[in-house]
Amino acid sequence: MKLYKKTYLPLIVLLFFGIQAWSQDNRSFKVFQFPANKIPTIDGNAEDWKIVPDSYVVGMNELWEDSGKQTKADSKNLDVRVKVAWVKGLNRLYFLYEAYDDYWDFSLPGLHNDTFELIVDADQSGGPLIERFHPNKSLVNTMDGYFSFQGVHAQNYHIFTPAEGKDWTLVWGSQPWIKELPYANAATNYNFKPGESGKMTLEFWITPFDYAGNTPDRAVESLLEENKNIGLCWAIIDYDDVNNEKNNGFWNLSKEHTMYGNASYSLPFKLMPLEAEFKKAIDAKWIFNTVDINRRMVAFIDKSVGEIQSWNWDFGDGITSSEQNPIHQYKEAGKYIVVLNVAGPKGTSRMSKIWDVAIK
């Protein structure tokens, strides 16, 4: 008994607290915002991504090999860099995946393929996302669970790197339509053969969904908004021998191996505002809502950017306002040219919209 207490008890305590500490992950990452006039072309060329600062790169230093097959990252064996981006106004996530591998394994037609496995949970709803982890035990590993549960609230893209003679990704679930246009697009660039070493560039975008069933008719896209956190996670599965069914490494961004099937283990990625170099010092912007169509009342909402001290609205019917967010009642039906002029310490700006505001 004494031997048990002295030898095993500290080990048990250490193991317990080690698991507790390991499960707590306070890391967060950033998603770069591309300006609307610099949206990357999906062609496998990383040139468009040079404007993304290195502070957005997620590299091997953020990954851990959780299968015990590798003790530490070795750039001569595998070296990976990932950048994530978005464009304001589009519910798309853009990815640049650049990887060097000393042995690219992609000659077989099935799952045995070097892989970039991506988990997307844009509304951070968390929870299991594949039928193997279904909370209703009677639906675990059943086709009912597959069609009604897997990939519905969060998505898993099992991306083949590279995909030669096969589709670019397997979608874990009954919604393979999400990997096709108009919901996704991908391109790769590489010049090596199976078994050789070299660098591969994978460029793609996807559409995240709050709900994605086996048909797109009832799907609900996730809304991407500035400064919002979304849930993302990925793993790199590295095969080094076509004759060995087992992989040579499972490099995980999460500290929980089963992140591939549970969105609760994803990490927060913040949808960042534009970097300062892409912002105008002052830029007039506005939107409108018809709040009472019978009384011809329209609410105008200022969305201008920069330090603004004054607003001047011309509603197109001879009436003006200096309020930031005015509500205006039109007396007559018609199509109107509405103009907003803003001014501040760094200049002036105007935004005119021709006939957007049309009143019956």
mmCIF file of C-alpha atoms in Angstrom:
data_model
loop_
_atom_site.group_PDB
_atom_site.id
_atom_site.type_symbol
_atom_site.label_atom_id
_atom_site.label_comp_id
_atom_site.label_asym_id
_atom_site.label_seq_id
_atom_site.Cartn_x
_atom_site.Cartn_y
_atom_site.Cartn_z
ATOM 1 C CA MET A 1 0.000 0.000 0.000
ATOM 2 C CA LYS A 2 2.801 2.416 0.836
ATOM 3 C CA LEU A 3 4.462 1.657 -2.467
ATOM 4 C CA TYR A 4 1.195 2.465 -4.253
ATOM 5 C CA LYS A 5 0.839 5.789 -2.484
ATOM 6 C CA LYS A 6 4.409 6.907 -3.024
ATOM 7 C CA THR A 7 4.804 5.701 -6.598
ATOM 8 C CA TYR A 8 1.416 5.901 -8.285
ATOM 9 C CA LEU A 9 -0.542 8.600 -6.500
ATOM 10 C CA PRO A 10 1.665 11.506 -7.669
ATOM 11 C CA LEU A 11 1.481 10.088 -11.171
ATOM 12 C CA ILE A 12 -2.320 9.975 -11.026
ATOM 13 C CA VAL A 13 -2.489 13.546 -9.706
ATOM 14 C CA LEU A 14 -0.044 14.740 -12.344
ATOM 15 C CA LEU A 15 -1.994 13.001 -15.071
ATOM 16 C CA PHE A 16 -5.280 14.522 -13.865
ATOM 17 C CA PHE A 17 -3.983 18.070 -13.749
ATOM 18 C CA GLY A 18 -2.133 17.538 -17.014
ATOM 19 C CA ILE A 19 -5.385 16.605 -18.726
ATOM 20 C CA GLN A 20 -7.135 19.585 -17.169
ATOM 21 C CA ALA A 21 -4.454 22.019 -18.331
ATOM 22 C CA TRP A 22 -4.223 20.393 -21.768
ATOM 23 C CA SER A 23 -7.932 20.763 -22.354
ATOM 24 C CA GLN A 24 -7.819 24.489 -21.660
ATOM 25 C CA ASP A 25 -6.811 26.324 -24.818
ATOM 26 C CA ASN A 26 -6.919 30.105 -24.755
ATOM 27 C CA ARG A 27 -5.421 30.658 -28.190
ATOM 28 C CA SER A 28 -7.202 32.773 -30.788
ATOM 29 C CA PHE A 29 -6.378 33.631 -34.379
ATOM 30 C CA LYS A 30 -7.182 36.248 -37.010
ATOM 31 C CA VAL A 31 -8.981 36.132 -40.356
ATOM 32 C CA PHE A 32 -7.654 38.709 -42.835
ATOM 33 C CA GLN A 33 -10.154 40.931 -44.642
ATOM 34 C CA PHE A 34 -9.468 41.292 -48.347
ATOM 35 C CA PRO A 35 -10.556 44.619 -49.838
ATOM 36 C CA ALA A 36 -13.358 44.180 -52.356
ATOM 37 C CA ASN A 37 -11.016 45.148 -55.193
ATOM 38 C CA LYS A 38 -8.359 42.587 -54.201
ATOM 39 C CA ILE A 39 -10.350 39.350 -53.878
ATOM 40 C CA PRO A 40 -7.957 36.477 -54.632
ATOM 41 C CA THR A 41 -8.345 34.513 -57.840
ATOM 42 C CA ILE A 42 -8.636 30.779 -57.185
ATOM 43 C CA ASP A 43 -5.853 29.543 -59.434
ATOM 44 C CA GLY A 44 -3.317 27.953 -57.085
ATOM 45 C CA ASN A 45 -1.091 31.021 -57.262
ATOM 46 C CA ALA A 46 -0.249 32.638 -53.906
ATOM 47 C CA GLU A 47 0.605 36.025 -55.443
ATOM 48 C CA ASP A 48 -2.755 37.536 -54.384
ATOM 49 C CA TRP A 49 -1.982 36.639 -50.752
ATOM 50 C CA LYS A 50 1.223 38.656 -50.468
ATOM 51 C CA ILE A 51 -0.775 41.551 -49.007
ATOM 52 C CA VAL A 52 -1.689 39.376 -45.997
ATOM 53 C CA PRO A 53 0.717 40.140 -43.095
ATOM 54 C CA ASP A 54 2.703 37.325 -41.500
ATOM 55 C CA SER A 55 0.758 37.910 -38.275
ATOM 56 C CA TYR A 56 -2.106 36.004 -39.928
ATOM 57 C CA VAL A 57 -0.044 32.903 -40.662
ATOM 58 C CA VAL A 58 -0.812 29.725 -38.691
ATOM 59 C CA GLY A 59 2.247 27.510 -38.977
ATOM 60 C CA MET A 60 3.674 24.287 -37.620
ATOM 61 C CA ASN A 61 4.525 26.015 -34.342
ATOM 62 C CA GLU A 62 0.782 26.067 -33.540
ATOM 63 C CA LEU A 63 0.263 22.364 -34.285
ATOM 64 C CA TRP A 64 0.957 19.301 -32.189
ATOM 65 C CA GLU A 65 1.348 15.708 -33.316
ATOM 66 C CA ASP A 66 -1.192 13.903 -31.190
ATOM 67 C CA SER A 67 -0.660 10.313 -32.343
ATOM 68 C CA GLY A 68 2.764 10.015 -30.722
ATOM 69 C CA LYS A 69 4.473 9.200 -34.007
ATOM 70 C CA GLN A 70 6.509 12.413 -34.109
ATOM 71 C CA THR A 71 8.200 14.081 -31.140
ATOM 72 C CA LYS A 72 8.452 17.543 -32.717
ATOM 73 C CA ALA A 73 7.954 19.371 -35.982
ATOM 74 C CA ASP A 74 10.734 18.960 -38.511
ATOM 75 C CA SER A 75 10.608 21.296 -41.520
ATOM 76 C CA LYS A 76 12.645 18.773 -43.512
ATOM 77 C CA ASN A 77 9.805 16.283 -43.062
ATOM 78 C CA LEU A 78 6.704 18.509 -43.143
ATOM 79 C CA ASP A 79 6.251 22.274 -43.097
ATOM 80 C CA VAL A 80 2.835 23.940 -43.361
ATOM 81 C CA ARG A 81 1.574 27.549 -43.456
ATOM 82 C CA VAL A 82 -2.115 28.464 -43.505
ATOM 83 C CA LYS A 83 -3.753 31.852 -44.062
ATOM 84 C CA VAL A 84 -7.497 32.438 -43.669
ATOM 85 C CA ALA A 85 -9.361 35.416 -45.139
ATOM 86 C CA TRP A 86 -12.803 36.823 -45.780
ATOM 87 C CA VAL A 87 -14.447 39.612 -47.795
ATOM 88 C CA LYS A 88 -16.998 41.890 -46.189
ATOM 89 C CA GLY A 89 -20.402 41.299 -47.755
ATOM 90 C CA LEU A 90 -19.646 37.713 -48.848
ATOM 91 C CA ASN A 91 -20.344 34.665 -46.696
ATOM 92 C CA ARG A 92 -17.156 33.000 -47.843
ATOM 93 C CA LEU A 93 -13.977 31.902 -46.126
ATOM 94 C CA TYR A 94 -10.810 31.927 -48.227
ATOM 95 C CA PHE A 95 -7.825 29.685 -47.469
ATOM 96 C CA LEU A 96 -4.230 29.548 -48.627
ATOM 97 C CA TYR A 97 -2.531 26.280 -47.713
ATOM 98 C CA GLU A 98 1.186 26.085 -48.466
ATOM 99 C CA ALA A 99 2.986 22.869 -47.561
ATOM 100 C CA TYR A 100 6.344 21.212 -48.074
ATOM 101 C CA ASP A 101 6.468 17.423 -47.615
ATOM 102 C CA ASP A 102 9.429 15.112 -48.032
ATOM 103 C CA TYR A 103 7.080 12.387 -49.335
ATOM 104 C CA TRP A 104 3.796 13.228 -51.021
ATOM 105 C CA ASP A 105 1.428 10.278 -50.818
ATOM 106 C CA PHE A 106 -1.533 10.635 -53.188
ATOM 107 C CA SER A 107 -1.516 7.811 -55.740
ATOM 108 C CA LEU A 108 -4.420 5.761 -54.372
ATOM 109 C CA PRO A 109 -8.107 6.448 -55.156
ATOM 110 C CA GLY A 110 -9.397 6.209 -51.559
ATOM 111 C CA LEU A 111 -8.828 7.896 -48.200
ATOM 112 C CA HIS A 112 -5.115 7.046 -48.087
ATOM 113 C CA ASN A 113 -3.884 10.495 -49.157
ATOM 114 C CA ASP A 114 -2.005 13.355 -47.542
ATOM 115 C CA THR A 115 -4.813 15.453 -46.136
ATOM 116 C CA PHE A 116 -5.750 18.886 -44.847
ATOM 117 C CA GLU A 117 -8.790 18.233 -42.651
ATOM 118 C CA LEU A 118 -10.776 21.390 -41.924
ATOM 119 C CA ILE A 119 -13.564 21.927 -39.375
ATOM 120 C CA VAL A 120 -15.844 24.962 -39.792
ATOM 121 C CA ASP A 121 -18.349 26.076 -37.137
ATOM 122 C CA ALA A 122 -19.054 29.683 -38.065
ATOM 123 C CA ASP A 123 -21.767 30.310 -35.447
ATOM 124 C CA GLN A 124 -19.692 28.582 -32.728
ATOM 125 C CA SER A 125 -22.641 26.346 -31.829
ATOM 126 C CA GLY A 126 -20.240 23.543 -30.868
ATOM 127 C CA GLY A 127 -21.124 19.940 -30.258
ATOM 128 C CA PRO A 128 -20.683 16.702 -32.232
ATOM 129 C CA LEU A 129 -20.928 16.933 -36.004
ATOM 130 C CA ILE A 130 -20.568 13.329 -37.185
ATOM 131 C CA GLU A 131 -22.943 10.424 -36.617
ATOM 132 C CA ARG A 132 -20.334 8.413 -34.694
ATOM 133 C CA PHE A 133 -20.681 10.931 -31.847
ATOM 134 C CA HIS A 134 -24.467 11.343 -32.070
ATOM 135 C CA PRO A 135 -25.881 12.093 -28.577
ATOM 136 C CA ASN A 136 -28.736 9.673 -29.260
ATOM 137 C CA LYS A 137 -26.948 6.336 -28.874
ATOM 138 C CA SER A 138 -29.501 4.524 -31.018
ATOM 139 C CA LEU A 139 -28.443 6.700 -33.990
ATOM 140 C CA VAL A 140 -24.685 6.251 -33.587
ATOM 141 C CA ASN A 141 -23.147 4.959 -36.837
ATOM 142 C CA THR A 142 -26.509 4.694 -38.572
ATOM 143 C CA MET A 143 -27.673 6.124 -41.882
ATOM 144 C CA ASP A 144 -30.413 8.014 -40.012
ATOM 145 C CA GLY A 145 -27.686 9.746 -38.035
ATOM 146 C CA TYR A 146 -25.689 10.301 -41.198
ATOM 147 C CA PHE A 147 -28.477 12.073 -43.074
ATOM 148 C CA SER A 148 -30.011 14.002 -40.178
ATOM 149 C CA PHE A 149 -26.963 14.908 -38.103
ATOM 150 C CA GLN A 150 -23.547 14.622 -39.702
ATOM 151 C CA GLY A 151 -22.253 17.966 -40.926
ATOM 152 C CA VAL A 152 -25.575 19.741 -40.397
ATOM 153 C CA HIS A 153 -24.564 22.465 -37.914
ATOM 154 C CA ALA A 154 -20.806 22.411 -38.572
ATOM 155 C CA GLN A 155 -18.838 21.058 -41.511
ATOM 156 C CA ASN A 156 -15.789 18.842 -42.000
ATOM 157 C CA TYR A 157 -13.822 19.100 -45.250
ATOM 158 C CA HIS A 158 -11.374 16.197 -45.718
ATOM 159 C CA ILE A 159 -9.229 17.909 -48.361
ATOM 160 C CA PHE A 160 -6.856 15.751 -50.404
ATOM 161 C CA THR A 161 -3.416 17.301 -50.860
ATOM 162 C CA PRO A 162 -3.087 17.051 -53.721
ATOM 163 C CA ALA A 163 -6.218 15.508 -55.224
ATOM 164 C CA GLU A 164 -5.101 13.626 -58.330
ATOM 165 C CA GLY A 165 -7.773 11.609 -60.063
ATOM 166 C CA LYS A 166 -10.290 12.345 -57.311
ATOM 167 C CA ASP A 167 -12.523 15.170 -56.129
ATOM 168 C CA TRP A 168 -10.683 17.936 -54.253
ATOM 169 C CA THR A 169 -12.364 17.128 -50.940
ATOM 170 C CA LEU A 170 -14.560 14.663 -49.150
ATOM 171 C CA VAL A 171 -17.333 16.363 -47.184
ATOM 172 C CA TRP A 172 -18.044 14.387 -44.024
ATOM 173 C CA GLY A 173 -21.811 14.137 -44.235
ATOM 174 C CA SER A 174 -24.728 13.933 -46.597
ATOM 175 C CA GLN A 175 -24.193 17.366 -48.146
ATOM 176 C CA PRO A 176 -21.564 16.913 -50.894
ATOM 177 C CA TRP A 177 -23.180 19.830 -52.749
ATOM 178 C CA ILE A 178 -21.378 22.302 -50.424
ATOM 179 C CA LYS A 179 -18.010 21.528 -52.096
ATOM 180 C CA GLU A 180 -19.244 22.605 -55.545
ATOM 181 C CA LEU A 181 -19.896 25.997 -57.107
ATOM 182 C CA PRO A 182 -21.636 28.242 -56.147
ATOM 183 C CA TYR A 183 -20.679 27.219 -52.592
ATOM 184 C CA ALA A 184 -16.971 26.436 -52.976
ATOM 185 C CA ASN A 185 -14.021 26.443 -55.354
ATOM 186 C CA ALA A 186 -10.446 25.147 -55.193
ATOM 187 C CA ALA A 187 -7.203 25.010 -57.167
ATOM 188 C CA THR A 188 -3.761 23.515 -56.521
ATOM 189 C CA ASN A 189 -0.276 24.083 -57.878
ATOM 190 C CA TYR A 190 2.489 21.460 -57.636
ATOM 191 C CA ASN A 191 5.101 19.782 -59.851
ATOM 192 C CA PHE A 192 5.984 16.567 -58.010
ATOM 193 C CA LYS A 193 4.893 12.970 -58.461
ATOM 194 C CA PRO A 194 3.667 10.523 -55.810
ATOM 195 C CA GLY A 195 6.503 9.590 -53.490
ATOM 196 C CA GLU A 196 8.550 12.676 -54.289
ATOM 197 C CA SER A 197 9.231 15.731 -52.142
ATOM 198 C CA GLY A 198 8.224 19.291 -52.960
ATOM 199 C CA LYS A 199 5.968 22.228 -52.216
ATOM 200 C CA MET A 200 2.259 22.401 -52.902
ATOM 201 C CA THR A 201 -0.004 25.451 -52.944
ATOM 202 C CA LEU A 202 -3.721 24.923 -52.342
ATOM 203 C CA GLU A 203 -6.092 27.853 -52.688
ATOM 204 C CA PHE A 204 -9.809 27.526 -52.004
ATOM 205 C CA TRP A 205 -12.913 29.144 -50.617
ATOM 206 C CA ILE A 206 -15.941 27.623 -48.920
ATOM 207 C CA THR A 207 -19.326 28.775 -47.686
ATOM 208 C CA PRO A 208 -19.962 28.073 -43.982
ATOM 209 C CA PHE A 209 -23.463 26.996 -42.989
ATOM 210 C CA ASP A 210 -25.457 27.251 -39.771
ATOM 211 C CA TYR A 211 -27.644 24.519 -41.272
ATOM 212 C CA ALA A 212 -26.734 22.282 -44.200
ATOM 213 C CA GLY A 213 -28.961 19.300 -44.898
ATOM 214 C CA ASN A 214 -28.535 16.768 -47.680
ATOM 215 C CA THR A 215 -30.145 19.186 -50.158
ATOM 216 C CA PRO A 216 -29.468 22.925 -50.476
ATOM 217 C CA ASP A 217 -33.115 24.052 -50.579
ATOM 218 C CA ARG A 218 -33.359 24.605 -46.793
ATOM 219 C CA ALA A 219 -29.717 25.491 -46.121
ATOM 220 C CA VAL A 220 -28.870 28.521 -43.982
ATOM 221 C CA GLU A 221 -25.581 30.264 -44.678
ATOM 222 C CA SER A 222 -23.566 31.575 -41.744
ATOM 223 C CA LEU A 223 -23.429 35.365 -41.683
ATOM 224 C CA LEU A 224 -19.884 36.701 -41.618
ATOM 225 C CA GLU A 225 -19.583 40.076 -39.929
ATOM 226 C CA GLU A 226 -16.670 42.265 -38.921
ATOM 227 C CA ASN A 227 -15.145 41.525 -35.486
ATOM 228 C CA LYS A 228 -17.193 38.328 -35.148
ATOM 229 C CA ASN A 229 -15.488 35.163 -33.908
ATOM 230 C CA ILE A 230 -16.020 31.975 -35.855
ATOM 231 C CA GLY A 231 -14.954 28.449 -34.949
ATOM 232 C CA LEU A 232 -12.225 26.826 -37.055
ATOM 233 C CA CYS A 233 -9.812 23.964 -36.627
ATOM 234 C CA TRP A 234 -7.691 21.754 -38.825
ATOM 235 C CA ALA A 235 -5.326 18.825 -38.884
ATOM 236 C CA ILE A 236 -2.686 17.685 -41.343
ATOM 237 C CA ILE A 237 -2.624 13.934 -41.908
ATOM 238 C CA ASP A 238 0.780 12.963 -43.270
ATOM 239 C CA TYR A 239 1.226 9.635 -45.054
ATOM 240 C CA ASP A 240 4.747 8.540 -46.002
ATOM 241 C CA ASP A 241 4.299 5.036 -47.352
ATOM 242 C CA VAL A 242 1.751 3.916 -49.893
ATOM 243 C CA ASN A 243 2.057 0.351 -48.616
ATOM 244 C CA ASN A 244 1.349 1.310 -44.998
ATOM 245 C CA GLU A 245 -2.310 1.953 -44.212
ATOM 246 C CA LYS A 246 -1.421 3.997 -41.126
ATOM 247 C CA ASN A 247 -0.360 7.637 -41.373
ATOM 248 C CA ASN A 248 3.013 8.947 -40.270
ATOM 249 C CA GLY A 249 1.596 11.886 -38.317
ATOM 250 C CA PHE A 250 -1.610 13.654 -37.302
ATOM 251 C CA TRP A 251 -0.743 17.322 -36.783
ATOM 252 C CA ASN A 252 -3.617 18.982 -34.951
ATOM 253 C CA LEU A 253 -4.386 22.662 -34.345
ATOM 254 C CA SER A 254 -6.697 21.636 -31.509
ATOM 255 C CA LYS A 255 -5.475 19.963 -28.353
ATOM 256 C CA GLU A 256 -8.322 17.467 -28.659
ATOM 257 C CA HIS A 257 -7.794 14.689 -31.186
ATOM 258 C CA THR A 258 -11.517 14.245 -31.877
ATOM 259 C CA MET A 259 -11.909 17.819 -33.071
ATOM 260 C CA TYR A 260 -12.676 16.300 -36.498
ATOM 261 C CA GLY A 261 -16.034 15.136 -35.128
ATOM 262 C CA ASN A 262 -16.805 17.688 -32.423
ATOM 263 C CA ALA A 263 -17.015 21.407 -33.189
ATOM 264 C CA SER A 264 -16.663 22.258 -29.491
ATOM 265 C CA TYR A 265 -12.930 21.682 -29.948
ATOM 266 C CA SER A 266 -12.582 24.323 -32.654
ATOM 267 C CA LEU A 267 -10.759 27.569 -31.868
ATOM 268 C CA PRO A 268 -11.909 31.189 -32.225
ATOM 269 C CA PHE A 269 -10.869 33.026 -35.389
ATOM 270 C CA LYS A 270 -11.772 36.726 -35.491
ATOM 271 C CA LEU A 271 -13.054 38.287 -38.718
ATOM 272 C CA MET A 272 -10.801 41.321 -38.761
ATOM 273 C CA PRO A 273 -11.532 44.798 -40.141
ATOM 274 C CA LEU A 274 -9.523 46.063 -43.080
ATOM 275 C CA GLU A 275 -5.891 46.764 -42.368
ATOM 276 C CA ALA A 276 -5.176 50.499 -42.125
ATOM 277 C CA GLU A 277 -3.395 50.637 -45.486
ATOM 278 C CA PHE A 278 -6.587 49.592 -47.284
ATOM 279 C CA LYS A 279 -8.910 52.055 -45.538
ATOM 280 C CA LYS A 280 -9.883 55.487 -46.812
ATOM 281 C CA ALA A 281 -9.430 58.288 -44.294
ATOM 282 C CA ILE A 282 -13.105 59.150 -44.820
ATOM 283 C CA ASP A 283 -15.659 57.325 -46.922
ATOM 284 C CA ALA A 284 -19.380 58.033 -47.137
ATOM 285 C CA LYS A 285 -21.567 54.930 -47.075
ATOM 286 C CA TRP A 286 -25.241 54.364 -46.274
ATOM 287 C CA ILE A 287 -28.129 51.942 -46.506
ATOM 288 C CA PHE A 288 -31.896 52.373 -46.139
ATOM 289 C CA ASN A 289 -35.003 50.515 -44.979
ATOM 290 C CA THR A 290 -38.613 51.253 -45.871
ATOM 291 C CA VAL A 291 -40.218 51.296 -42.422
ATOM 292 C CA ASP A 292 -43.796 52.118 -43.499
ATOM 293 C CA ILE A 293 -44.601 51.590 -47.149
ATOM 294 C CA ASN A 294 -48.134 53.005 -46.839
ATOM 295 C CA ARG A 295 -46.880 56.303 -45.364
ATOM 296 C CA ARG A 296 -43.800 56.330 -47.631
ATOM 297 C CA MET A 297 -41.454 56.491 -44.631
ATOM 298 C CA VAL A 298 -37.833 55.510 -45.155
ATOM 299 C CA ALA A 299 -35.067 55.140 -42.563
ATOM 300 C CA PHE A 300 -31.582 56.102 -43.742
ATOM 301 C CA ILE A 301 -28.671 54.530 -41.900
ATOM 302 C CA ASP A 302 -25.166 55.950 -41.971
ATOM 303 C CA LYS A 303 -22.398 53.395 -42.537
ATOM 304 C CA SER A 304 -19.623 55.845 -43.261
ATOM 305 C CA VAL A 305 -16.007 55.118 -42.375
ATOM 306 C CA GLY A 306 -13.551 57.479 -40.664
ATOM 307 C CA GLU A 307 -13.774 60.343 -38.200
ATOM 308 C CA ILE A 308 -16.928 62.208 -39.198
ATOM 309 C CA GLN A 309 -18.202 65.439 -37.711
ATOM 310 C CA SER A 310 -21.110 66.348 -39.997
ATOM 311 C CA TRP A 311 -23.696 64.655 -42.202
ATOM 312 C CA ASN A 312 -25.758 66.257 -44.942
ATOM 313 C CA TRP A 313 -28.533 64.262 -46.582
ATOM 314 C CA ASP A 314 -30.373 65.250 -49.751
ATOM 315 C CA PHE A 315 -33.410 62.972 -50.119
ATOM 316 C CA GLY A 316 -34.008 63.918 -53.755
ATOM 317 C CA ASP A 317 -37.344 65.618 -53.177
ATOM 318 C CA GLY A 318 -36.042 69.024 -52.117
ATOM 319 C CA ILE A 319 -35.748 68.048 -48.427
ATOM 320 C CA THR A 320 -32.416 67.774 -46.589
ATOM 321 C CA SER A 321 -31.259 66.679 -43.133
ATOM 322 C CA SER A 322 -28.149 67.029 -40.972
ATOM 323 C CA GLU A 323 -28.993 64.025 -38.759
ATOM 324 C CA GLN A 324 -26.714 61.011 -38.869
ATOM 325 C CA ASN A 325 -29.563 58.500 -39.222
ATOM 326 C CA PRO A 326 -32.706 60.336 -40.349
ATOM 327 C CA ILE A 327 -36.185 59.008 -41.060
ATOM 328 C CA HIS A 328 -37.823 60.722 -44.015
ATOM 329 C CA GLN A 329 -41.405 60.715 -45.269
ATOM 330 C CA TYR A 330 -41.875 61.150 -48.999
ATOM 331 C CA LYS A 331 -45.036 62.939 -50.093
ATOM 332 C CA GLU A 332 -45.168 61.473 -53.586
ATOM 333 C CA ALA A 333 -44.351 58.193 -55.268
ATOM 334 C CA GLY A 334 -41.282 58.166 -57.458
ATOM 335 C CA LYS A 335 -37.667 57.189 -57.994
ATOM 336 C CA TYR A 336 -35.246 59.379 -56.060
ATOM 337 C CA ILE A 337 -31.564 60.263 -56.194
ATOM 338 C CA VAL A 338 -30.406 60.351 -52.568
ATOM 339 C CA VAL A 339 -27.059 61.875 -51.633
ATOM 340 C CA LEU A 340 -25.063 61.768 -48.397
ATOM 341 C CA ASN A 341 -22.177 64.177 -47.871
ATOM 342 C CA VAL A 342 -19.955 63.696 -44.828
ATOM 343 C CA ALA A 343 -17.104 65.802 -43.506
ATOM 344 C CA GLY A 344 -14.411 65.458 -40.867
ATOM 345 C CA PRO A 345 -10.857 66.496 -39.967
ATOM 346 C CA LYS A 346 -9.417 64.422 -42.812
ATOM 347 C CA GLY A 347 -11.652 65.682 -45.600
ATOM 348 C CA THR A 348 -15.031 65.127 -47.206
ATOM 349 C CA SER A 349 -16.774 62.303 -49.019
ATOM 350 C CA ARG A 350 -19.993 61.817 -50.975
ATOM 351 C CA MET A 351 -22.146 58.800 -51.740
ATOM 352 C CA SER A 352 -25.006 59.166 -54.200
ATOM 353 C CA LYS A 353 -27.416 56.332 -55.038
ATOM 354 C CA ILE A 354 -29.489 56.718 -58.172
ATOM 355 C CA TRP A 355 -33.018 55.332 -57.964
ATOM 356 C CA ASP A 356 -32.243 52.774 -55.251
ATOM 357 C CA VAL A 357 -34.914 54.550 -53.225
ATOM 358 C CA ALA A 358 -38.129 53.941 -55.166
ATOM 359 C CA ILE A 359 -41.481 54.725 -53.529
ATOM 360 C CA LYS A 360 -44.929 53.551 -54.644
#
